Coordinates of C-alpha atoms in Angstrom, one line a residue:
X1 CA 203.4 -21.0 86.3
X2 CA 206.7 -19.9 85.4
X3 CA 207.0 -17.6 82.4
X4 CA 210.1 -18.5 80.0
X5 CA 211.3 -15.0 79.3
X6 CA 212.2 -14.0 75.7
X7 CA 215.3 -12.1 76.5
X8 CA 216.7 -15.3 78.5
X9 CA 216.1 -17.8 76.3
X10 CA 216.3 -15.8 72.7
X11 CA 212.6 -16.8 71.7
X12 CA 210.3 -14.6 70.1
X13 CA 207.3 -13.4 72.2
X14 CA 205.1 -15.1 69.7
X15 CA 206.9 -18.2 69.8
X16 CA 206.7 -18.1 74.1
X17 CA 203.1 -17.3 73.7
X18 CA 202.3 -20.2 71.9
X19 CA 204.7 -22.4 74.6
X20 CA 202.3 -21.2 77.2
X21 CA 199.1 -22.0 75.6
X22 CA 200.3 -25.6 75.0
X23 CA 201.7 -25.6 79.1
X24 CA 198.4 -24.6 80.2
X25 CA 196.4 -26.8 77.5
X26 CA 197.9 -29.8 79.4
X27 CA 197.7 -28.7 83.1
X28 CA 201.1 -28.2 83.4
X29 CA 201.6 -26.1 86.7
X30 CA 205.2 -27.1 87.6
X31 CA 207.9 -24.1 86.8
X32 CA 209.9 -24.1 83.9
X33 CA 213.5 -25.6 84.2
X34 CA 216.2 -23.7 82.8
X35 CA 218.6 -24.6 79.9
X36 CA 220.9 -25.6 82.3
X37 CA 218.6 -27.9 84.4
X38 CA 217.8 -29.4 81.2
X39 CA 221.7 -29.9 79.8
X40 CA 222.3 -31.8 83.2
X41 CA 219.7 -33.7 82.7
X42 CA 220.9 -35.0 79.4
X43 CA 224.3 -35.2 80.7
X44 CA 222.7 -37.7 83.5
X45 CA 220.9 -39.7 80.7
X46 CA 224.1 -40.1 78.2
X47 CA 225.9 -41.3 81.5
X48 CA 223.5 -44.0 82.1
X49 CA 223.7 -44.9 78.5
X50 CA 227.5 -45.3 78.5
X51 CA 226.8 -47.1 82.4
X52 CA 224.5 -49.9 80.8
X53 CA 226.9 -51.6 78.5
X54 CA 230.3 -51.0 80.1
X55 CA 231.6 -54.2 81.3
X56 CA 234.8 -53.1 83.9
X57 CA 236.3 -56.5 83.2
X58 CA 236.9 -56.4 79.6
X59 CA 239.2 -53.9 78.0
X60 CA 237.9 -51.3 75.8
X61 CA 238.3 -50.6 72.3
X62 CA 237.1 -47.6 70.5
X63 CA 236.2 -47.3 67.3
X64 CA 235.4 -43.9 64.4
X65 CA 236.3 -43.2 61.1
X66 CA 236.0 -40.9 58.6
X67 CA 233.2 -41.4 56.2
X68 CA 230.3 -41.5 59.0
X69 CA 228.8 -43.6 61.5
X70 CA 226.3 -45.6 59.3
X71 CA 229.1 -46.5 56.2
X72 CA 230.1 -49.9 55.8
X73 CA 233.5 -49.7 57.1
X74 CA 232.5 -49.0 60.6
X75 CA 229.8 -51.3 61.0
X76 CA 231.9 -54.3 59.6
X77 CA 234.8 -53.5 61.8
X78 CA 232.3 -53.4 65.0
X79 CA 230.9 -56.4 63.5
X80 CA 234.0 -58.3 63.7
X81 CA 235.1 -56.7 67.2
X82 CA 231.6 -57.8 68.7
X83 CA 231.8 -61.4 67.4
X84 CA 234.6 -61.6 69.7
X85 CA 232.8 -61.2 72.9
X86 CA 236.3 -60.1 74.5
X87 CA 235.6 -55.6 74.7
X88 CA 233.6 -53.5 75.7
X89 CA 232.9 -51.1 72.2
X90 CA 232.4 -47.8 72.2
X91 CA 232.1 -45.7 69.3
X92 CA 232.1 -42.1 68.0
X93 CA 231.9 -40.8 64.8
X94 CA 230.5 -38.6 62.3
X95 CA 227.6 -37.8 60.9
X96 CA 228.4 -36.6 57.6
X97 CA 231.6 -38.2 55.8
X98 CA 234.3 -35.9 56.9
X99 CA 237.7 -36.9 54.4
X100 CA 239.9 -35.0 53.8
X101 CA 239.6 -32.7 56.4
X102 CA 242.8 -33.4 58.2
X103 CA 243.7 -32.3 61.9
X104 CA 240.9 -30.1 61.7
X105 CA 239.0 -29.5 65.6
X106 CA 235.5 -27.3 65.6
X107 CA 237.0 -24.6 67.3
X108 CA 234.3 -22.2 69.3
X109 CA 231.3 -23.5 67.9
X110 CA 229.0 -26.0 69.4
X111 CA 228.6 -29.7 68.1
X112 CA 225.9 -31.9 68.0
X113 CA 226.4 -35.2 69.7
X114 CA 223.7 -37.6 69.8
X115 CA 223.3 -41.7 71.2
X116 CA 222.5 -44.0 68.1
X117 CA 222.1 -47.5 67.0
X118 CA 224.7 -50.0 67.0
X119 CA 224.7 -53.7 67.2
X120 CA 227.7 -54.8 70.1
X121 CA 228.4 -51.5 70.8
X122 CA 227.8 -48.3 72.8
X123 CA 227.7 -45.4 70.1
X124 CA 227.5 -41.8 69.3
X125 CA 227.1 -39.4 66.1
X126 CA 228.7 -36.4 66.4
X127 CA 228.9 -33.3 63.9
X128 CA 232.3 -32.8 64.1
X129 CA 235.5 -34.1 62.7
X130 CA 236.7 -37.5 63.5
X131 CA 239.7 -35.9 65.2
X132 CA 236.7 -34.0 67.5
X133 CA 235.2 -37.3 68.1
X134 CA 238.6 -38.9 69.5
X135 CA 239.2 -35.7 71.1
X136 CA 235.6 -35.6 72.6
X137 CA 235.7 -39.7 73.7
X138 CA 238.8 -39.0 75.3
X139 CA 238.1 -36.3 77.0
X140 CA 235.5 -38.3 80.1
X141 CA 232.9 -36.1 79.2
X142 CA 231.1 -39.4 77.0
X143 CA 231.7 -42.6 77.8
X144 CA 231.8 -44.3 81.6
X145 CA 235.1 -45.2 80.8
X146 CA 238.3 -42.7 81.7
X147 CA 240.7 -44.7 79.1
X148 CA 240.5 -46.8 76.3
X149 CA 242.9 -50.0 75.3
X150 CA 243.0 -48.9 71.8
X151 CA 241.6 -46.8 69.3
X152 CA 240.9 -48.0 66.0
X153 CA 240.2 -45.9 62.8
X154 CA 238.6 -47.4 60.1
X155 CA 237.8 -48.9 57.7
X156 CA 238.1 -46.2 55.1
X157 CA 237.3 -46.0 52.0
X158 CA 240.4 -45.1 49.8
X159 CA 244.1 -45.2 50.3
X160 CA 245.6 -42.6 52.1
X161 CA 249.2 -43.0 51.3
X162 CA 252.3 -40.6 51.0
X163 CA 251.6 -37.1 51.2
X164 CA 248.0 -37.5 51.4
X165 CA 248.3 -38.7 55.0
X166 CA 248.5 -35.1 55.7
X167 CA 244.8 -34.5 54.2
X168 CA 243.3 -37.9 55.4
X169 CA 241.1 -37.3 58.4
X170 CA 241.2 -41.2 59.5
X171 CA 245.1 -40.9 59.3
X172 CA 244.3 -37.6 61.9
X173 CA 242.1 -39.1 64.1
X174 CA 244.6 -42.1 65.1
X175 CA 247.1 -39.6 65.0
X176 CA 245.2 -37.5 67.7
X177 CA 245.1 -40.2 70.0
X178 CA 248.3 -41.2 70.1
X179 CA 248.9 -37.1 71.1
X180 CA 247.0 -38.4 73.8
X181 CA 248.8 -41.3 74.8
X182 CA 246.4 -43.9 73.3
X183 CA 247.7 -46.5 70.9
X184 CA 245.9 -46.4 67.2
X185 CA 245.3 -48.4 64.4
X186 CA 244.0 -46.4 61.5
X187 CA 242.4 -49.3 58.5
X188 CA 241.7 -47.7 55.1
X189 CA 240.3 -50.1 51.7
X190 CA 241.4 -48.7 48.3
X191 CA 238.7 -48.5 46.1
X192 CA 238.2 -48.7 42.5
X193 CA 235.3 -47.2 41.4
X194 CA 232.9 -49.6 39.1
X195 CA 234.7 -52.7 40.5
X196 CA 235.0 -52.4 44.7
X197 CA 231.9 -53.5 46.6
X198 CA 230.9 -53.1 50.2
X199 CA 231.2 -56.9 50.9
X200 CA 235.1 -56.2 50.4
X201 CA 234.8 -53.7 53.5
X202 CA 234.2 -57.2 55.6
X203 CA 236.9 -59.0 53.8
X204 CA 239.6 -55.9 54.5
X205 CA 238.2 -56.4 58.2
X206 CA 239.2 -60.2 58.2
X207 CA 242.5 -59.9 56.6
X208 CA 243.1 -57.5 59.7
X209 CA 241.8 -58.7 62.5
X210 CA 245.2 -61.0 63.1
X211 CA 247.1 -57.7 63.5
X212 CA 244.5 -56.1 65.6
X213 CA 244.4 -59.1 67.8
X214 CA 247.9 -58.3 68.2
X215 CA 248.1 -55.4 68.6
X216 CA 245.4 -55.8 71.6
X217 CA 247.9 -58.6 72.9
X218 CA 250.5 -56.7 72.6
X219 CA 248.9 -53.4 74.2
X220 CA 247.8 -55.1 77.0
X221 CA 250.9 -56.8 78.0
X222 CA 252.6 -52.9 77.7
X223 CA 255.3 -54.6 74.5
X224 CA 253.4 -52.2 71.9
X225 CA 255.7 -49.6 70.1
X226 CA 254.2 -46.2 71.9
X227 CA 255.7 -43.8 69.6
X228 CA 254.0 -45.1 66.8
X229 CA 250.6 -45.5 65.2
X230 CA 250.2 -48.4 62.4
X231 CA 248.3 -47.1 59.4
X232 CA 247.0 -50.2 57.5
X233 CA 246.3 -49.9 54.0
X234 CA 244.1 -53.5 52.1
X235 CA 244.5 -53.3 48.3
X236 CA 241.4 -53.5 46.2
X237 CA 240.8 -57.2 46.6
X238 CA 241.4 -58.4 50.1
X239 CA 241.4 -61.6 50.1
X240 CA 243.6 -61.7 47.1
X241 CA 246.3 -59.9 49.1
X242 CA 249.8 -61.0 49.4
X243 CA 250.6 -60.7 52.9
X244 CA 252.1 -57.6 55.1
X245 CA 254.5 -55.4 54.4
X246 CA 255.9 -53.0 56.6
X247 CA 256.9 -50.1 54.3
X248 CA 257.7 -45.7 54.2
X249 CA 255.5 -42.8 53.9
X250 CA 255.9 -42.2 50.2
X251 CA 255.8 -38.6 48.3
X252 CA 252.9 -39.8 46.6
X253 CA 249.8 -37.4 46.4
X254 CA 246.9 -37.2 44.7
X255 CA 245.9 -34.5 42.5
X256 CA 243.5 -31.9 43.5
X257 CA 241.2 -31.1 40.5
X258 CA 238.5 -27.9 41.8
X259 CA 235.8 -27.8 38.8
X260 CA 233.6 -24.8 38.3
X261 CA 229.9 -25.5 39.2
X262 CA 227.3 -23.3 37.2
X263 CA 225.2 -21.5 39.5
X264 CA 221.7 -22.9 37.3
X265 CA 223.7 -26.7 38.3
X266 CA 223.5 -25.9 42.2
X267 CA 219.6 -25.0 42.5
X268 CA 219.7 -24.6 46.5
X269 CA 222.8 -22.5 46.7
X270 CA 221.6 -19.9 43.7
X271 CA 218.1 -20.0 45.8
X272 CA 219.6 -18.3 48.7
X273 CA 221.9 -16.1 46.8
X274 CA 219.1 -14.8 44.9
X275 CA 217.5 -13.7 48.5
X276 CA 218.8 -10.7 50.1
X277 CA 219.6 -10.6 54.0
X278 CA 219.5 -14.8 53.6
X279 CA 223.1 -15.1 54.4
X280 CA 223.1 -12.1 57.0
X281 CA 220.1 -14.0 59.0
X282 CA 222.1 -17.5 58.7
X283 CA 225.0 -15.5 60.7
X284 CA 222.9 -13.7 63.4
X285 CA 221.6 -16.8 64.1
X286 CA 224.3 -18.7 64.3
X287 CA 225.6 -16.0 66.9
X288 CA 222.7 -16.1 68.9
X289 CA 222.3 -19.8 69.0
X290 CA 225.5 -21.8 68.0
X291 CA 223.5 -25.1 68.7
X292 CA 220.8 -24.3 66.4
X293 CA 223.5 -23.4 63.9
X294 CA 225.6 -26.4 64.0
X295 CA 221.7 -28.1 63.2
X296 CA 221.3 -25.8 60.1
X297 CA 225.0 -26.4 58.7
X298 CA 224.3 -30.3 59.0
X299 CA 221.0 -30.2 57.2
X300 CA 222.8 -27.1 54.2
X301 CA 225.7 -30.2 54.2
X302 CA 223.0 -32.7 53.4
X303 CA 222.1 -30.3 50.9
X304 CA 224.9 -30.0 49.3
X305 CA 224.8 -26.3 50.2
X306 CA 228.1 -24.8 49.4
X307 CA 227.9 -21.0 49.1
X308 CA 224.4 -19.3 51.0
X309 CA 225.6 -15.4 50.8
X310 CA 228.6 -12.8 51.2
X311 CA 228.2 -11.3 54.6
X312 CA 230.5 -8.0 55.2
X313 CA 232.5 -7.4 58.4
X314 CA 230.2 -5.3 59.0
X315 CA 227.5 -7.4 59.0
X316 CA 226.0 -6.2 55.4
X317 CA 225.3 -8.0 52.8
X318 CA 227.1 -7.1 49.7
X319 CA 224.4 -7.1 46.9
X320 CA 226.8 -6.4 43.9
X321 CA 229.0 -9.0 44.9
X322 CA 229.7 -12.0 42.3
X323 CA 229.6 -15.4 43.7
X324 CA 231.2 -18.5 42.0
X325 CA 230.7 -22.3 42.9
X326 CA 233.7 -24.6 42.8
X327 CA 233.7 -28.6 43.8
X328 CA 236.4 -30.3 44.8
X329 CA 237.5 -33.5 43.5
X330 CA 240.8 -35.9 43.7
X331 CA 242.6 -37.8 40.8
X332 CA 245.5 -40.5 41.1
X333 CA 249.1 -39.3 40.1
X334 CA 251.6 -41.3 38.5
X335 CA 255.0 -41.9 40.8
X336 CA 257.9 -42.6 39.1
X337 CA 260.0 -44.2 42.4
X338 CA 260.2 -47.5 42.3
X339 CA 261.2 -48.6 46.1
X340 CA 259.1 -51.4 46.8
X341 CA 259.0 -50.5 50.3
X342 CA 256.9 -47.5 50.0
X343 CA 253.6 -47.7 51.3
X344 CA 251.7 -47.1 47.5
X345 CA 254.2 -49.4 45.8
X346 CA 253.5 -52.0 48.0
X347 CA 249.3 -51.9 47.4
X348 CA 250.2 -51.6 43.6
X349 CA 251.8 -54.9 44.0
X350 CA 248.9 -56.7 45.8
X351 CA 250.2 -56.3 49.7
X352 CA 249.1 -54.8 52.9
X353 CA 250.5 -52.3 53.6
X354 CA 251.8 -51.2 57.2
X355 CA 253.0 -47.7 58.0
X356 CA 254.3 -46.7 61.1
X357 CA 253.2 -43.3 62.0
X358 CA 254.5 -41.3 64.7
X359 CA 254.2 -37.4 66.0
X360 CA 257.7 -36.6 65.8
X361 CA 258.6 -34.0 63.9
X362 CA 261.9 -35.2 63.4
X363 CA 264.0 -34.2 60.6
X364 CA 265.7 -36.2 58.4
X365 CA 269.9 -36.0 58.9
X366 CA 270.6 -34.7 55.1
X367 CA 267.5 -32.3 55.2
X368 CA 268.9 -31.0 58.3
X369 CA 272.4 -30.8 57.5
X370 CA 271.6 -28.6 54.5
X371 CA 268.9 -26.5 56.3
X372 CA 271.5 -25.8 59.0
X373 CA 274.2 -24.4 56.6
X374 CA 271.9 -22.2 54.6
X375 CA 270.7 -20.9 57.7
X376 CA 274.3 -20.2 59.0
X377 CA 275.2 -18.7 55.3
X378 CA 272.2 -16.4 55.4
X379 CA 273.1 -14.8 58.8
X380 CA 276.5 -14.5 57.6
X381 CA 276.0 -12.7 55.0
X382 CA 273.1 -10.9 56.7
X383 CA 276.2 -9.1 58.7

């Protein structure tokens, strides 16, 4: 029998020990495959996965958002899409609820991606961003499928409108795919707290569905705007709505509000600050095993785990440093414009609200007049 080596694999002799007691416990002769025998063959079995449900004759739509893969929003919206009988569905999409973190990729540092559970449709959890999961689906490494029709984002929970589209991680992910070249939807639901209820994530997805249908149509037949993405906004009472409304990207923003947390109020954080070498063994882990540490950030995310220890460049830990825990929370501004076009006017005043998005930096005439003459001023005067 083949003995896994320590060095190779980064196990502890104990730990192989053990490995090879339970081998030879259940008459296990053949050798021991590698970790790359072992990654193909899970790259075979996600294949077939994707293989099993993929019809080639209906179009594909796929589907993430921003909250997670088991929140409301999604699983109406696949609900909906599934009813239909007309796609094939894939989706991809968080594990943990992921707002607010923008056009954020994990950059050299392994994600988890694993096959899960949903009714009419072929699906994955990953522990990335939603603008990795796009990213990822896109890619070919996932699904059977080398293109979908469309991608939707949604639905959300909470208005991203004006400046927050900047912050909004659903507003990202649509954005990402239409980088690469796919057309995007991106549905969010604003929601007042105390009065919202899930069932009003299924009524958001039927007020919608006309404009996804057409958008589908419309895709299909090659007559869909592709510099554009649609962000679609439902106020807080669907079915209450006033119609569409095609309006702006306000200056609207939410206020950013980053409350002190007492260490004695965050028991699992002051736990492994109070342990020396905790947060230097998190990091040495994490570079000897970047899987296992994407595993260990999940679960300390779960945990609410927001500060573990200071580790020095130099890979010390810094004992007589002073650790402080902040949360971060967001509160509605007041906007004095009164355009009714504008995307959080519109939802104030009972529509839905439609927002063409594109990825054109373009810059507007009057901004650019003005920036162009300060510039030439400035070198002017520079000589």
């Amino acid at each position: 029998m083949a003995t896994p080596g320590a060095k190779n694999n980064f196990l502890p002799p104990g730990l192989v020990s053990n490995l090879q007691d339970v081998l030879k416990k259940k008459g296990n002769n053949a050798p021991a495959k590698d970790d790359d025998d072992d990654n193909k063959k899970d790259d075979e079995e996600s294949t077939t996965q994707s293989s099993e449900d993929y019809d080639p004759s209906k179009p594909v739509i796929f589907v993430t958002n921003s909250e997670g893969v088991d929140s409301p929003g999604l699983t109406a919206l696949v609900e909906a899409l599934a009813h239909e009988g007309l796609y094939n569905i894939s989706v991809c999409a968080p594990q943990l609820d992921k707002s607010f973190s923008g056009h954020s990729f994990t950059y050299q540092e392994s994600i988890e991606v694993s096959f899960t559970e949903i009714k009419g449709a072929t699906a994955y959890e990953v522990s990335g961003t939603p603008v990795d999961c796009v990213s990822l689906a896109l890619s070919g490494a996932l699904f059977a499928w080398s293109k979908p029709l469309l991608v939707i984002v949604g639905v959300n929970k909470g208005p991203s409108c004006g400046n927050d589209m900047f912050s909004s991680s659903a507003v990202a992910a649509a954005r990402q795919a239409l980088i690469s070249g796919v057309p995007s939807l991106s549905i969010s639901l604003k929601w007042k707290k105390g009065e919202s209820e899930e069932s009003h994530f299924k009524d958001a997805v039927s007020v919608c569905l006309p404009i996804i249908k057409a958008t589908i149509r419309d895709v299909d037949k090659g007559v869909f705007p592709k510099s554009s993405s649609l962000h679609i906004t439902v106020p807080a009472s669907p079915t209450e709505n006033k119609g569409f409304k095609l309006t702006k990207q306000s200056l609207w923003r939410s206020k950013p509000i980053w409350q002190a947390i007492a260490a004695n109020r965050n028991a699992s954080a002051a736990r492994f600050a109070n342990q020396p070498g905790m947060g230097l063994q998190f990091a040495q882990l994490g570079r000897d095993a970047s899987a296992a540490a994407a595993a260990r950030r999940l679960n300390s995310q779960k945990k609410s785990l927001e500060v573990v220890e200071s580790v020095g460049v130099s890979g010390k830990v810094d004992l007589n440093r002073k650790v402080k825990f902040f949360r971060l929370e967001f509160q509605d501004s007041s906007q004095e414009d009164t355009d009714e076009n504008l995307d959080f006017r519109a939802l104030e005043n009972g529509f839905v609200s439609v927002t063409p998005i594109s990825v054109s930096q373009l810059i507007e005439p009057d901004i650019e007049k003005a920036a162009s003459e300060w510039i030439s001023d400035a070198i002017q005067n520079d000589d």
